[in-house]
Amino acid sequence: MSICLTDEVTNLSFGQQMAAIPGPSIIPHRVLEAMARPMTDLYNGPIVEASNEIRAALPEVAGTSGDVFIVTSNGHGAWQMATSNTLAKGDKVLVLESGQFAAVWGRYTAVSEVDVEVLPGTFRDPVDPVAVADRLAADTEKEIKAVLCVHVDTASSVRNDIPALRAAIDSADHPALFMVDCIASMGCEEFRMDEWGVDIAIAGCQKGLMVPPGIAFVWASKKALAAHAGADMRVGYFDWAERLSAKSQYHYYAGTPPLAHLFGFREALRIVEEEGGWPRVWERHTALATGVRAAVDAWAHPEGIEFNITDAAHRANCVTTIRTNSVDPELFRARCEQQAGLVLGLGIADVSGFRLAHMGHLNPPMLLGAIGTIEAVLHSLGAPVSGSGAAAAAAALGEAIGQ
Ligand SMILES: *Cc1c(COP(=O)(O)O)cnc(C)c1O
């Protein structure tokens, strides 16, 4: 439900609106400009160069030497590419719940006659590796063919400990494929697919990767590719065999490549290169997230707002979910957007609150602008806060800048 405030309210929103929502994120002008060009030949010339540059750069994004597929779709399509290429009808998969998105992935997978079991979690904690180890150890017949989880859940804003979950799978000596949805986190959070023993990683382009929604990526380990041989849910468009054997780039994309998006993504990769590479990008996200956490810590009040994720070590570096106990979240978001030019993410699933994204193309003036605006609107509603989040965030970012 959205609220429309009346014309009589004070409206300070007439500058550049900022969308601090957890996807699509803020797109660099350079990326938009790179996309806004006449279409070229799709078989030769500039698009082949762009595509080759992207395909050469993609393994490093996820920390793998494995194969990567580019899908013209959103993240949901990449989910489907992952499961349809590796599972067979009647297979069992274990979905690790820690918010909303793993469970939705499970629901989409269940449509294809896969037996989906959800390992229940809470909305405020990461997946518990001990529970995963116990469940897999109990699967003595090895019926579970894949374990599905998210790196960062964009609803709860939890960051799961992927190496710890890998260790849990190994402790049960279980052969299931380990599939990780990194749609919110890729490009924002450190991710090392090979080192962490992940078989399939998935990302969309519209969050940390700084491109308008429309393409998605599936990285596959050798073990995932081997599972393809026994998969019987394959669909032509997503089929790995078809794409791997492609002699032309037309077939690699299963048809016309998404030219504008590829030109845009190449530009985003160049921006990352100028920043100094992915570890630098992750460091920037960590520093900015420290600012966000300092702000929410300062605001937190028993009758006001608070973090959704209780354990500070598991709060994501790309999005923060904030519960608004006594504050009406819809009125709050409406004021932010309509009176102050700041668009915040809805609280989804279980959460009465809102989400502040801090992913992708973001720096201190943008983030401090958002934090200061949140504080102003909280103030306008008479919401109780324990201290100034804006001041705390500025101090935290100042510390990061001084290092
Ligand atoms: C955004 C998101 C999705 C859904 O991606 P779409 O591009 O909307 O299909 C799935 N999982 C996570 C973790 C996300 O953040």
mmCIF file of C-alpha atoms in Angstrom, residues 8 12 38 177-178 307 321:
data_model
loop_
_atom_site.group_PDB
_atom_site.id
_atom_site.type_symbol
_atom_site.label_atom_id
_atom_site.label_comp_id
_atom_site.label_asym_id
_atom_site.label_seq_id
_atom_site.Cartn_x
_atom_site.Cartn_y
_atom_site.Cartn_z
ATOM 1 C CA GLU A 8 -0.322 21.071 0.931
ATOM 2 C CA LEU A 12 11.612 19.825 -0.714
ATOM 3 C CA PRO A 38 22.992 3.163 -32.203
ATOM 4 C CA LEU A 177 25.863 -29.176 -5.334
ATOM 5 C CA PHE A 178 26.237 -25.914 -3.445
ATOM 6 C CA PHE A 307 18.383 -3.110 13.001
ATOM 7 C CA THR A 321 16.915 -3.539 6.780
#
